[in-house]
mmCIF file of C-alpha atoms in Angstrom:
data_model
loop_
_atom_site.group_PDB
_atom_site.id
_atom_site.type_symbol
_atom_site.label_atom_id
_atom_site.label_comp_id
_atom_site.label_asym_id
_atom_site.label_seq_id
_atom_site.Cartn_x
_atom_site.Cartn_y
_atom_site.Cartn_z
ATOM 1 C CA ILE A 60 132.085 119.555 123.751
ATOM 2 C CA VAL A 61 130.065 116.373 123.242
ATOM 3 C CA MET A 62 128.338 116.007 119.902
ATOM 4 C CA PRO A 63 126.231 112.892 118.691
ATOM 5 C CA ILE A 64 128.387 110.581 116.177
ATOM 6 C CA THR A 65 125.789 111.520 113.394
ATOM 7 C CA THR A 66 126.680 115.282 113.580
ATOM 8 C CA PRO A 67 127.319 116.569 110.028
ATOM 9 C CA ALA A 68 131.346 116.633 109.577
ATOM 10 C CA ILE A 69 131.041 120.340 108.521
ATOM 11 C CA LYS A 70 129.612 121.249 111.920
ATOM 12 C CA VAL A 71 132.261 118.903 113.646
ATOM 13 C CA ASP A 72 135.318 120.821 111.794
ATOM 14 C CA ALA A 73 133.963 124.189 112.575
ATOM 15 C CA VAL A 74 133.916 123.558 116.330
ATOM 16 C CA LYS A 75 137.348 121.934 116.154
ATOM 17 C CA ARG A 76 138.842 125.113 114.405
ATOM 18 C CA ARG A 77 137.662 127.143 117.384
ATOM 19 C CA GLY A 78 139.926 124.982 119.293
ATOM 20 C CA ALA A 79 137.462 122.797 121.063
ATOM 21 C CA ASN A 80 138.226 119.172 122.200
ATOM 22 C CA VAL A 81 135.148 117.325 120.493
ATOM 23 C CA VAL A 82 134.005 114.004 121.877
ATOM 24 C CA LEU A 83 131.679 112.017 119.458
ATOM 25 C CA MET A 84 129.288 110.076 121.465
ATOM 26 C CA GLY A 85 125.693 108.475 120.839
ATOM 27 C CA ASP A 86 123.444 108.462 117.767
ATOM 28 C CA ALA A 87 121.408 111.373 118.918
ATOM 29 C CA PHE A 88 121.247 114.322 121.247
ATOM 30 C CA ASP A 89 119.775 112.548 124.082
ATOM 31 C CA GLN A 90 122.514 109.975 124.214
ATOM 32 C CA ALA A 91 125.168 112.658 123.845
ATOM 33 C CA SER A 92 123.652 114.605 126.586
ATOM 34 C CA GLU A 93 123.655 111.649 128.930
ATOM 35 C CA PHE A 94 127.312 110.958 128.276
ATOM 36 C CA ALA A 95 128.169 114.724 128.693
ATOM 37 C CA SER A 96 126.300 114.565 132.345
ATOM 38 C CA GLY A 97 128.620 111.494 133.109
ATOM 39 C CA LEU A 98 131.746 113.498 132.382
ATOM 40 C CA VAL A 99 130.617 116.334 134.702
ATOM 41 C CA ALA A 100 130.080 113.798 137.606
ATOM 42 C CA GLU A 101 133.499 112.057 136.708
ATOM 43 C CA ARG A 102 135.531 115.285 136.279
ATOM 44 C CA GLY A 103 133.640 117.554 138.674
ATOM 45 C CA ALA A 104 133.006 119.912 135.621
ATOM 46 C CA THR A 105 130.194 122.312 134.825
ATOM 47 C CA TYR A 106 127.626 121.100 132.411
ATOM 48 C CA LEU A 107 126.555 123.986 129.960
ATOM 49 C CA HIS A 108 123.193 122.906 128.671
ATOM 50 C CA PRO A 109 122.579 123.662 125.051
ATOM 51 C CA PHE A 110 119.142 125.013 125.626
ATOM 52 C CA ASP A 111 117.481 124.629 129.125
ATOM 53 C CA ASP A 112 119.670 127.297 130.878
ATOM 54 C CA SER A 113 118.387 130.762 131.578
ATOM 55 C CA GLU A 114 121.657 132.426 130.624
ATOM 56 C CA VAL A 115 121.572 130.385 127.319
ATOM 57 C CA ILE A 116 118.045 131.283 126.727
ATOM 58 C CA ALA A 117 119.062 134.862 127.197
ATOM 59 C CA GLY A 118 122.040 134.527 124.898
ATOM 60 C CA GLN A 119 119.780 133.140 122.097
ATOM 61 C CA GLY A 120 117.168 135.692 122.676
ATOM 62 C CA THR A 121 119.508 138.438 121.429
ATOM 63 C CA VAL A 122 118.658 137.441 117.933
ATOM 64 C CA GLY A 123 115.249 139.180 118.822
ATOM 65 C CA VAL A 124 117.182 142.304 119.875
ATOM 66 C CA GLU A 125 118.864 142.502 116.688
ATOM 67 C CA ILE A 126 115.874 142.077 114.458
ATOM 68 C CA THR A 127 114.169 145.003 116.249
ATOM 69 C CA GLN A 128 117.373 146.987 115.753
ATOM 70 C CA GLN A 129 117.210 146.287 111.891
ATOM 71 C CA ILE A 130 113.608 147.207 111.330
ATOM 72 C CA THR A 131 111.677 150.167 112.742
ATOM 73 C CA THR A 132 108.127 148.852 112.233
ATOM 74 C CA PRO A 133 106.945 145.956 114.462
ATOM 75 C CA ALA A 134 106.351 142.682 112.468
ATOM 76 C CA ASP A 135 103.177 140.798 112.457
ATOM 77 C CA TYR A 136 104.551 137.461 112.501
ATOM 78 C CA VAL A 137 107.792 135.834 113.572
ATOM 79 C CA PHE A 138 108.568 132.192 112.834
ATOM 80 C CA ILE A 139 111.085 130.550 114.785
ATOM 81 C CA PRO A 140 112.738 127.012 114.702
ATOM 82 C CA CYS A 141 112.333 124.775 117.683
ATOM 83 C CA GLY A 142 114.306 121.765 118.860
ATOM 84 C CA GLY A 143 114.841 121.918 122.565
ATOM 85 C CA GLY A 144 113.297 125.419 122.853
ATOM 86 C CA GLY A 145 116.218 127.672 123.608
ATOM 87 C CA LEU A 146 116.087 129.833 120.714
ATOM 88 C CA LEU A 147 112.272 129.973 120.464
ATOM 89 C CA SER A 148 111.705 130.908 124.053
ATOM 90 C CA GLY A 149 114.594 133.377 124.346
ATOM 91 C CA MET A 150 113.340 135.386 121.275
ATOM 92 C CA ALA A 151 109.549 135.048 122.241
ATOM 93 C CA VAL A 152 110.405 136.656 125.698
ATOM 94 C CA PHE A 153 111.931 139.619 124.240
ATOM 95 C CA LEU A 154 109.838 140.102 121.088
ATOM 96 C CA LYS A 155 106.753 140.153 123.207
ATOM 97 C CA HIS A 156 108.296 142.840 125.299
ATOM 98 C CA ALA A 157 109.393 144.898 122.435
ATOM 99 C CA TRP A 158 106.516 144.410 120.165
ATOM 100 C CA PRO A 159 103.476 143.263 122.268
ATOM 101 C CA GLY A 160 101.289 142.696 119.189
ATOM 102 C CA VAL A 161 103.490 140.325 117.229
ATOM 103 C CA LYS A 162 102.503 136.602 117.004
ATOM 104 C CA VAL A 163 105.511 134.330 117.652
ATOM 105 C CA ILE A 164 105.077 130.935 116.065
ATOM 106 C CA GLY A 165 107.388 128.061 116.774
ATOM 107 C CA VAL A 166 108.175 125.535 113.854
ATOM 108 C CA GLU A 167 109.263 121.984 114.571
ATOM 109 C CA PRO A 168 110.106 119.057 112.322
ATOM 110 C CA ALA A 169 106.893 116.910 111.972
ATOM 111 C CA ASP A 170 108.942 113.950 113.145
ATOM 112 C CA ALA A 171 110.470 115.600 116.178
ATOM 113 C CA ALA A 172 107.767 117.677 117.556
ATOM 114 C CA CYS A 173 108.384 117.668 121.337
ATOM 115 C CA ALA A 174 107.217 121.067 122.185
ATOM 116 C CA LEU A 175 103.955 120.617 120.378
ATOM 117 C CA ALA A 176 103.353 117.381 122.066
ATOM 118 C CA ALA A 177 104.134 119.026 125.627
ATOM 119 C CA ARG A 178 101.521 121.870 124.752
ATOM 120 C CA GLN A 179 98.930 119.264 123.720
ATOM 121 C CA LYS A 180 99.636 117.059 126.805
ATOM 122 C CA GLY A 181 99.933 119.959 129.299
ATOM 123 C CA GLU A 182 103.178 118.956 130.626
ATOM 124 C CA ARG A 183 106.602 117.872 129.004
ATOM 125 C CA VAL A 184 106.669 114.378 127.217
ATOM 126 C CA THR A 185 109.480 112.158 125.905
ATOM 127 C CA LEU A 186 108.902 111.067 122.262
ATOM 128 C CA ASP A 187 109.206 107.578 121.489
ATOM 129 C CA GLU A 188 110.813 108.277 118.168
ATOM 130 C CA VAL A 189 112.700 111.359 116.825
ATOM 131 C CA GLY A 190 113.292 111.802 113.092
ATOM 132 C CA LEU A 191 116.907 113.003 112.404
ATOM 133 C CA PHE A 192 116.602 114.636 109.049
ATOM 134 C CA ALA A 193 116.623 118.296 110.879
ATOM 135 C CA ASP A 194 119.457 117.084 113.030
ATOM 136 C CA GLY A 195 119.873 120.745 114.669
ATOM 137 C CA CYS A 196 116.231 120.351 116.017
ATOM 138 C CA ALA A 197 116.173 116.513 116.689
ATOM 139 C CA VAL A 198 115.233 116.527 120.400
ATOM 140 C CA ALA A 199 113.023 114.087 122.255
ATOM 141 C CA ARG A 200 111.980 116.300 125.179
ATOM 142 C CA VAL A 201 111.703 119.989 125.240
ATOM 143 C CA GLY A 202 113.520 121.731 128.416
ATOM 144 C CA ALA A 203 111.739 122.389 131.431
ATOM 145 C CA GLU A 204 112.515 126.069 131.527
ATOM 146 C CA THR A 205 112.169 126.620 127.877
ATOM 147 C CA HIS A 206 108.723 124.790 128.100
ATOM 148 C CA ARG A 207 107.629 127.243 130.705
ATOM 149 C CA LEU A 208 108.328 130.172 128.739
ATOM 150 C CA ILE A 209 107.038 128.795 125.340
ATOM 151 C CA GLU A 210 103.627 128.193 126.896
ATOM 152 C CA GLN A 211 103.555 131.741 128.361
ATOM 153 C CA TYR A 212 104.928 133.754 125.330
ATOM 154 C CA VAL A 213 104.529 131.756 122.221
ATOM 155 C CA ASP A 214 101.264 131.925 120.211
ATOM 156 C CA ASP A 215 101.483 128.956 118.191
ATOM 157 C CA ILE A 216 103.603 125.733 117.422
ATOM 158 C CA ILE A 217 103.333 124.159 114.012
ATOM 159 C CA THR A 218 105.263 121.543 112.003
ATOM 160 C CA ALA A 219 106.908 120.986 108.706
ATOM 161 C CA THR A 220 107.553 117.831 106.861
ATOM 162 C CA THR A 221 110.838 116.844 105.289
ATOM 163 C CA ASP A 222 109.863 117.531 101.819
ATOM 164 C CA GLU A 223 108.757 120.979 102.866
ATOM 165 C CA MET A 224 112.035 121.708 104.428
ATOM 166 C CA CYS A 225 113.847 120.668 101.216
ATOM 167 C CA ALA A 226 111.725 122.964 99.239
ATOM 168 C CA ALA A 227 112.383 125.653 101.743
ATOM 169 C CA VAL A 228 116.382 125.101 101.266
ATOM 170 C CA LYS A 229 115.700 125.614 97.612
ATOM 171 C CA ASP A 230 113.656 128.840 98.219
ATOM 172 C CA ILE A 231 116.608 130.209 100.143
ATOM 173 C CA PHE A 232 119.198 129.144 97.629
ATOM 174 C CA ASP A 233 117.108 130.907 94.930
ATOM 175 C CA ASP A 234 116.800 134.234 96.861
ATOM 176 C CA THR A 235 120.191 134.374 98.375
ATOM 177 C CA ARG A 236 122.602 131.682 96.910
ATOM 178 C CA ALA A 237 123.115 130.527 100.210
ATOM 179 C CA ILE A 238 122.592 126.884 101.165
ATOM 180 C CA ALA A 239 120.645 126.519 104.544
ATOM 181 C CA GLU A 240 120.801 122.945 106.476
ATOM 182 C CA PRO A 241 117.192 121.410 107.003
ATOM 183 C CA ALA A 242 116.952 122.680 110.621
ATOM 184 C CA GLY A 243 117.991 126.082 109.369
ATOM 185 C CA ALA A 244 115.203 126.157 106.746
ATOM 186 C CA LEU A 245 112.794 125.049 109.188
ATOM 187 C CA ALA A 246 110.946 128.286 110.063
ATOM 188 C CA ILE A 247 110.835 129.079 106.323
ATOM 189 C CA ALA A 248 109.210 125.720 105.528
ATOM 190 C CA GLY A 249 106.456 126.369 108.391
ATOM 191 C CA MET A 250 105.826 130.069 107.456
ATOM 192 C CA LYS A 251 105.065 129.065 103.905
ATOM 193 C CA THR A 252 102.519 126.558 104.848
ATOM 194 C CA TYR A 253 101.143 128.752 107.548
ATOM 195 C CA LEU A 254 100.811 131.794 105.391
ATOM 196 C CA ALA A 255 99.041 129.722 102.758
ATOM 197 C CA ALA A 256 96.674 128.094 105.129
ATOM 198 C CA ASN A 257 95.503 131.251 106.795
ATOM 199 C CA ASN A 258 95.347 133.544 103.830
ATOM 200 C CA VAL A 259 97.692 135.827 105.558
ATOM 201 C CA GLY A 260 98.179 139.033 103.164
ATOM 202 C CA ASN A 261 99.372 142.568 103.481
ATOM 203 C CA ALA A 262 101.663 141.763 106.634
ATOM 204 C CA THR A 263 105.174 141.980 107.891
ATOM 205 C CA VAL A 264 106.662 138.334 108.317
ATOM 206 C CA ILE A 265 109.816 137.391 109.556
ATOM 207 C CA ALA A 266 111.370 133.698 109.600
ATOM 208 C CA VAL A 267 114.761 132.929 111.223
ATOM 209 C CA LEU A 268 117.323 130.994 109.168
ATOM 210 C CA SER A 269 119.306 129.233 111.958
ATOM 211 C CA GLY A 270 122.180 127.406 110.341
ATOM 212 C CA ALA A 271 124.073 126.299 107.215
ATOM 213 C CA ASN A 272 125.948 123.011 108.633
ATOM 214 C CA THR A 273 124.867 120.566 105.709
ATOM 215 C CA ASN A 274 127.242 118.302 104.049
ATOM 216 C CA PHE A 275 127.614 118.773 100.267
ATOM 217 C CA ASP A 276 126.720 115.130 99.358
ATOM 218 C CA ARG A 277 123.245 115.567 101.290
ATOM 219 C CA LEU A 278 122.283 118.015 98.402
ATOM 220 C CA ARG A 279 121.389 115.212 96.147
ATOM 221 C CA TYR A 280 118.745 114.017 98.546
ATOM 222 C CA ILE A 281 117.382 117.405 99.185
ATOM 223 C CA SER A 282 117.122 118.435 95.601
ATOM 224 C CA GLU A 283 115.320 115.229 94.809
ATOM 225 C CA ARG A 284 112.638 116.072 97.292
ATOM 226 C CA THR A 285 112.277 119.659 96.571
ATOM 227 C CA ASP A 286 109.482 119.534 93.822
ATOM 228 C CA ILE A 287 107.481 117.148 96.047
ATOM 229 C CA GLY A 288 107.959 119.664 98.962
ATOM 230 C CA GLU A 289 106.604 122.448 96.848
ATOM 231 C CA ARG A 290 103.958 120.375 95.668
ATOM 232 C CA ARG A 291 104.958 120.652 92.198
ATOM 233 C CA GLU A 292 105.601 117.009 91.364
ATOM 234 C CA ALA A 293 103.349 113.922 91.891
ATOM 235 C CA ILE A 294 104.370 110.446 92.023
ATOM 236 C CA LEU A 295 101.816 107.878 90.632
ATOM 237 C CA SER A 296 101.800 104.177 90.154
ATOM 238 C CA VAL A 297 99.770 103.547 86.995
ATOM 239 C CA THR A 298 98.613 100.371 85.366
ATOM 240 C CA ILE A 299 98.921 100.381 81.459
ATOM 241 C CA PRO A 300 98.103 97.694 78.907
ATOM 242 C CA GLU A 301 100.993 95.559 77.796
ATOM 243 C CA GLU A 302 100.659 96.412 74.122
ATOM 244 C CA PRO A 303 102.543 98.368 71.363
ATOM 245 C CA GLY A 304 101.800 102.090 71.619
ATOM 246 C CA ALA A 305 100.464 101.904 75.217
ATOM 247 C CA PHE A 306 103.134 104.367 76.379
ATOM 248 C CA ARG A 307 102.025 107.141 73.752
ATOM 249 C CA ALA A 308 98.484 106.709 74.625
ATOM 250 C CA PHE A 309 99.375 107.131 78.356
ATOM 251 C CA CYS A 310 101.263 110.127 77.537
ATOM 252 C CA ARG A 311 98.451 111.583 75.624
ATOM 253 C CA ALA A 312 96.089 110.888 78.675
ATOM 254 C CA ILE A 313 98.667 112.853 80.735
ATOM 255 C CA GLY A 314 97.907 115.781 78.673
ATOM 256 C CA LYS A 315 100.273 118.858 78.597
ATOM 257 C CA ARG A 316 102.430 118.115 81.515
ATOM 258 C CA ASN A 317 105.930 117.455 81.935
ATOM 259 C CA ILE A 318 106.842 113.798 82.777
ATOM 260 C CA THR A 319 109.713 114.003 85.275
ATOM 261 C CA GLU A 320 110.341 110.311 85.707
ATOM 262 C CA PHE A 321 109.165 107.122 84.056
ATOM 263 C CA ASN A 322 110.175 103.542 85.302
ATOM 264 C CA TYR A 323 108.839 100.615 83.417
ATOM 265 C CA ARG A 324 109.418 96.823 83.264
ATOM 266 C CA SER A 325 107.080 94.218 81.619
ATOM 267 C CA SER A 326 105.724 91.973 84.085
ATOM 268 C CA ASP A 327 103.046 89.749 82.422
ATOM 269 C CA GLU A 328 101.058 89.625 78.998
ATOM 270 C CA THR A 329 98.134 91.696 79.832
ATOM 271 C CA SER A 330 99.254 94.766 81.744
ATOM 272 C CA ALA A 331 102.233 96.610 83.168
ATOM 273 C CA ARG A 332 102.726 98.928 86.046
ATOM 274 C CA VAL A 333 104.691 102.265 85.611
ATOM 275 C CA PHE A 334 106.157 104.332 88.301
ATOM 276 C CA VAL A 335 105.683 108.015 87.044
ATOM 277 C CA GLY A 336 106.647 111.445 87.955
ATOM 278 C CA VAL A 337 104.410 114.396 86.682
ATOM 279 C CA THR A 338 104.541 118.030 87.359
ATOM 280 C CA VAL A 339 101.411 119.428 89.022
ATOM 281 C CA ARG A 340 100.108 123.017 89.891
ATOM 282 C CA PRO A 341 101.077 123.582 93.620
ATOM 283 C CA GLN A 342 98.304 124.688 96.047
ATOM 284 C CA THR A 343 95.453 123.227 93.919
ATOM 285 C CA ASP A 344 93.734 119.858 93.489
ATOM 286 C CA ASP A 345 95.675 119.117 90.510
ATOM 287 C CA VAL A 346 96.677 115.593 91.549
ATOM 288 C CA SER A 347 93.185 114.615 92.206
ATOM 289 C CA GLU A 348 92.370 116.079 88.799
ATOM 290 C CA LEU A 349 95.150 114.189 87.207
ATOM 291 C CA THR A 350 94.069 110.651 88.759
ATOM 292 C CA SER A 351 90.343 111.366 87.761
ATOM 293 C CA ARG A 352 91.472 112.154 84.112
ATOM 294 C CA LEU A 353 93.574 108.745 84.016
ATOM 295 C CA LEU A 354 90.539 106.846 85.423
ATOM 296 C CA ASP A 355 88.495 108.422 82.538
ATOM 297 C CA HIS A 356 90.906 107.038 80.146
ATOM 298 C CA GLY A 357 90.633 103.720 81.596
ATOM 299 C CA TYR A 358 93.808 103.636 83.813
ATOM 300 C CA SER A 359 94.152 102.604 87.463
ATOM 301 C CA ALA A 360 96.397 105.089 89.298
ATOM 302 C CA VAL A 361 97.442 105.107 92.895
ATOM 303 C CA ASP A 362 98.914 108.400 94.292
ATOM 304 C CA LEU A 363 102.460 107.722 95.918
ATOM 305 C CA THR A 364 103.580 111.388 96.358
ATOM 306 C CA ASP A 365 103.584 110.976 100.303
ATOM 307 C CA ASN A 366 104.814 107.418 100.491
ATOM 308 C CA GLU A 367 108.310 107.124 102.047
ATOM 309 C CA MET A 368 108.942 103.611 100.752
ATOM 310 C CA ALA A 369 108.249 104.615 97.260
ATOM 311 C CA LYS A 370 110.282 107.924 97.352
ATOM 312 C CA LEU A 371 113.264 106.227 99.177
ATOM 313 C CA HIS A 372 113.493 102.976 97.567
ATOM 314 C CA VAL A 373 111.028 101.699 95.028
ATOM 315 C CA ARG A 374 111.868 104.307 92.485
ATOM 316 C CA TYR A 375 115.351 102.944 92.301
ATOM 317 C CA MET A 376 114.395 99.345 92.260
ATOM 318 C CA ILE A 377 112.096 99.027 89.165
ATOM 319 C CA GLY A 378 113.061 95.606 87.653
ATOM 320 C CA GLY A 379 110.117 93.329 87.585
ATOM 321 C CA LYS A 380 108.906 90.907 90.124
ATOM 322 C CA THR A 381 110.636 87.750 90.860
ATOM 323 C CA THR A 382 109.178 84.071 90.659
ATOM 324 C CA ALA A 383 112.165 82.671 92.902
ATOM 325 C CA CYS A 384 110.698 83.596 96.294
ATOM 326 C CA ASP A 385 110.646 80.812 98.655
ATOM 327 C CA GLY A 386 107.504 81.090 101.143
ATOM 328 C CA ILE A 387 105.860 84.138 102.463
ATOM 329 C CA GLU A 388 108.007 87.476 101.955
ATOM 330 C CA ARG A 389 107.956 90.314 104.740
ATOM 331 C CA ILE A 390 109.254 93.763 103.927
ATOM 332 C CA PHE A 391 110.859 96.085 106.357
ATOM 333 C CA ARG A 392 112.136 99.539 106.022
ATOM 334 C CA VAL A 393 114.883 100.367 108.512
ATOM 335 C CA GLU A 394 116.628 103.581 109.463
ATOM 336 C CA PHE A 395 119.975 103.320 110.909
ATOM 337 C CA PRO A 396 122.741 105.898 112.301
ATOM 338 C CA GLU A 397 125.103 106.618 109.192
ATOM 339 C CA ARG A 398 128.546 105.886 110.933
ATOM 340 C CA PRO A 399 131.063 103.341 109.960
ATOM 341 C CA GLY A 400 130.143 99.565 110.821
ATOM 342 C CA ALA A 401 126.383 100.356 111.271
ATOM 343 C CA LEU A 402 125.535 98.572 108.221
ATOM 344 C CA LEU A 403 127.606 95.315 108.974
ATOM 345 C CA MET A 404 126.021 95.586 112.528
ATOM 346 C CA PHE A 405 122.706 95.285 110.933
ATOM 347 C CA LEU A 406 123.605 92.263 108.746
ATOM 348 C CA ASP A 407 125.303 90.505 111.528
ATOM 349 C CA ALA A 408 122.188 90.956 113.857
ATOM 350 C CA LEU A 409 120.125 89.080 111.110
ATOM 351 C CA GLY A 410 122.817 86.542 110.855
ATOM 352 C CA ALA A 411 122.052 83.295 109.214
ATOM 353 C CA ASP A 412 118.515 82.939 110.844
ATOM 354 C CA PHE A 413 116.693 84.611 107.989
ATOM 355 C CA ASN A 414 116.886 84.353 104.319
ATOM 356 C CA ILE A 415 117.211 88.087 102.776
ATOM 357 C CA SER A 416 115.187 87.864 99.469
ATOM 358 C CA LEU A 417 115.378 91.814 98.829
ATOM 359 C CA PHE A 418 117.771 94.569 99.919
ATOM 360 C CA HIS A 419 118.227 98.142 99.018
ATOM 361 C CA TYR A 420 120.535 100.693 100.539
ATOM 362 C CA ARG A 421 121.275 104.113 99.171
ATOM 363 C CA ASN A 422 123.682 106.794 101.045
ATOM 364 C CA HIS A 423 121.624 110.078 100.917
ATOM 365 C CA GLY A 424 124.365 111.886 102.795
ATOM 366 C CA ALA A 425 122.280 112.409 105.938
ATOM 367 C CA ALA A 426 122.798 111.466 109.416
ATOM 368 C CA TYR A 427 120.727 108.208 109.086
ATOM 369 C CA GLY A 428 120.709 105.742 106.271
ATOM 370 C CA ARG A 429 117.658 103.775 105.072
ATOM 371 C CA ILE A 430 117.551 100.116 104.280
ATOM 372 C CA LEU A 431 114.575 98.297 102.568
ATOM 373 C CA VAL A 432 114.978 94.567 103.355
ATOM 374 C CA GLY A 433 112.756 91.578 102.396
ATOM 375 C CA VAL A 434 112.923 88.314 104.504
ATOM 376 C CA THR A 435 111.425 84.932 103.667
ATOM 377 C CA GLY A 436 110.839 81.686 105.851
ATOM 378 C CA ILE A 437 108.778 83.559 108.505
ATOM 379 C CA GLY A 438 105.003 83.917 108.880
ATOM 380 C CA SER A 439 102.848 86.980 109.326
ATOM 381 C CA ASN A 440 102.461 86.125 113.121
ATOM 382 C CA ASP A 441 106.336 85.146 113.559
ATOM 383 C CA ARG A 442 107.910 87.655 115.855
ATOM 384 C CA ARG A 443 111.313 86.363 115.663
ATOM 385 C CA LEU A 444 112.527 89.184 113.048
ATOM 386 C CA ASP A 445 110.591 91.839 114.978
ATOM 387 C CA ASN A 446 112.582 90.848 118.199
ATOM 388 C CA THR A 447 115.722 90.907 116.362
ATOM 389 C CA LEU A 448 115.189 94.301 115.053
ATOM 390 C CA ASP A 449 114.025 95.585 118.446
ATOM 391 C CA SER A 450 117.225 94.250 119.927
ATOM 392 C CA ILE A 451 119.335 96.295 117.502
ATOM 393 C CA GLY A 452 117.785 99.402 118.470
ATOM 394 C CA PHE A 453 117.290 100.927 114.842
ATOM 395 C CA ARG A 454 113.872 102.402 114.091
ATOM 396 C CA TYR A 455 111.869 100.187 111.529
ATOM 397 C CA TRP A 456 108.348 100.006 109.944
ATOM 398 C CA GLU A 457 106.904 96.792 108.300
ATOM 399 C CA GLU A 458 105.950 97.771 104.687
ATOM 400 C CA THR A 459 104.622 94.503 103.562
ATOM 401 C CA GLN A 460 101.095 95.866 102.793
ATOM 402 C CA ASN A 461 102.429 99.008 101.301
ATOM 403 C CA PRO A 462 100.748 99.507 97.629
ATOM 404 C CA ALA A 463 104.239 100.200 95.995
ATOM 405 C CA TYR A 464 105.464 96.968 97.274
ATOM 406 C CA ASP A 465 102.482 95.246 95.833
ATOM 407 C CA ALA A 466 102.840 97.037 92.553
ATOM 408 C CA TYR A 467 106.445 96.616 91.850
ATOM 409 C CA LEU A 468 108.300 94.190 94.165
ATOM 410 C CA LYS A 469 105.746 91.591 95.479
ATOM 411 C CA PRO A 470 106.903 88.064 94.116
ATOM 412 C CA LEU A 471 104.737 86.615 91.460
ATOM 413 C CA GLU A 472 102.446 83.612 92.539
ATOM 414 C CA LEU A 473 103.282 80.698 90.373
#
């Protein structure tokens, strides 16, 4: 059984306990699948595809059979997670036969939505990039047979963000005291968003919880993102006066809200930037009302709630702006497979050609690690660093224009 190197250890160990010979290869499913195909050709073996096979699809579809055996009244909606499409297509075929009036809705990670891309394009497509937070659904290209069945039997395909999946993990824990993996909670995350957006009421709704293979050390990251996923917390960057009593006055302006986080560092004589987390009411315009209230009190506020760089890095780096930066600084956010030697590989690729002026890495217990790196000595049109990052093969984004960088990390101009 071939699995990606980034597969959670709890899943690998569970397969080994059943007597399997596990081979770890590649950073994602598609690389593992390619290696498995090579073994088939080399050994004359049979390739059992994890989703694009009619018998596998039928086997996964028996989940639908079990559901119809457990409840006597047909459901109105069934939400099903989708990676390569085996579970979704198999269940959809049976449910549409057993309950013709049911709406079958597939849910994909927002950063790995290959079935939705295929539906929009009218044919299968290969995603250029695949997010791996929901590793159980991290597939770049939906299967050929699964795509055909999805187009015939699935009513709608929607997506869920990382924060929404984290919130769904918490919902499941609160209800059942069980801990789902992100891909396992995917259907619940999509269901919550869909029902709220479409004002669905007085309906029988089912969501499939498909797995619980998550490493314990990953729970820290999930718990940190839960309140944002539930839209119960807003992250703001606020400029306040640099004077005695300014923090107390700011808290008065916030009103009767809980401050969940407050990071502050004096930077000049007249003003200071604070990174603040505040509780808000979900499914309302509370964040807009809060920023307007702050504006009325003379504060400049920027909403960073959906800013990945701010949530992953900047909140842990509040320390003031440097004056020791030589030349233009460019900032990049890099995602790399969390495996032994990957971080050193990244640093070796940079070598001595670039001067690193900023570096932040934090282990989230996830399949992929995140780095924030600043480099000086290269101009905005200099492609040397971009070419180096391209050659490594890690996903990256330039964040030099990110408002969180400008507020908290950008070097002071002397």
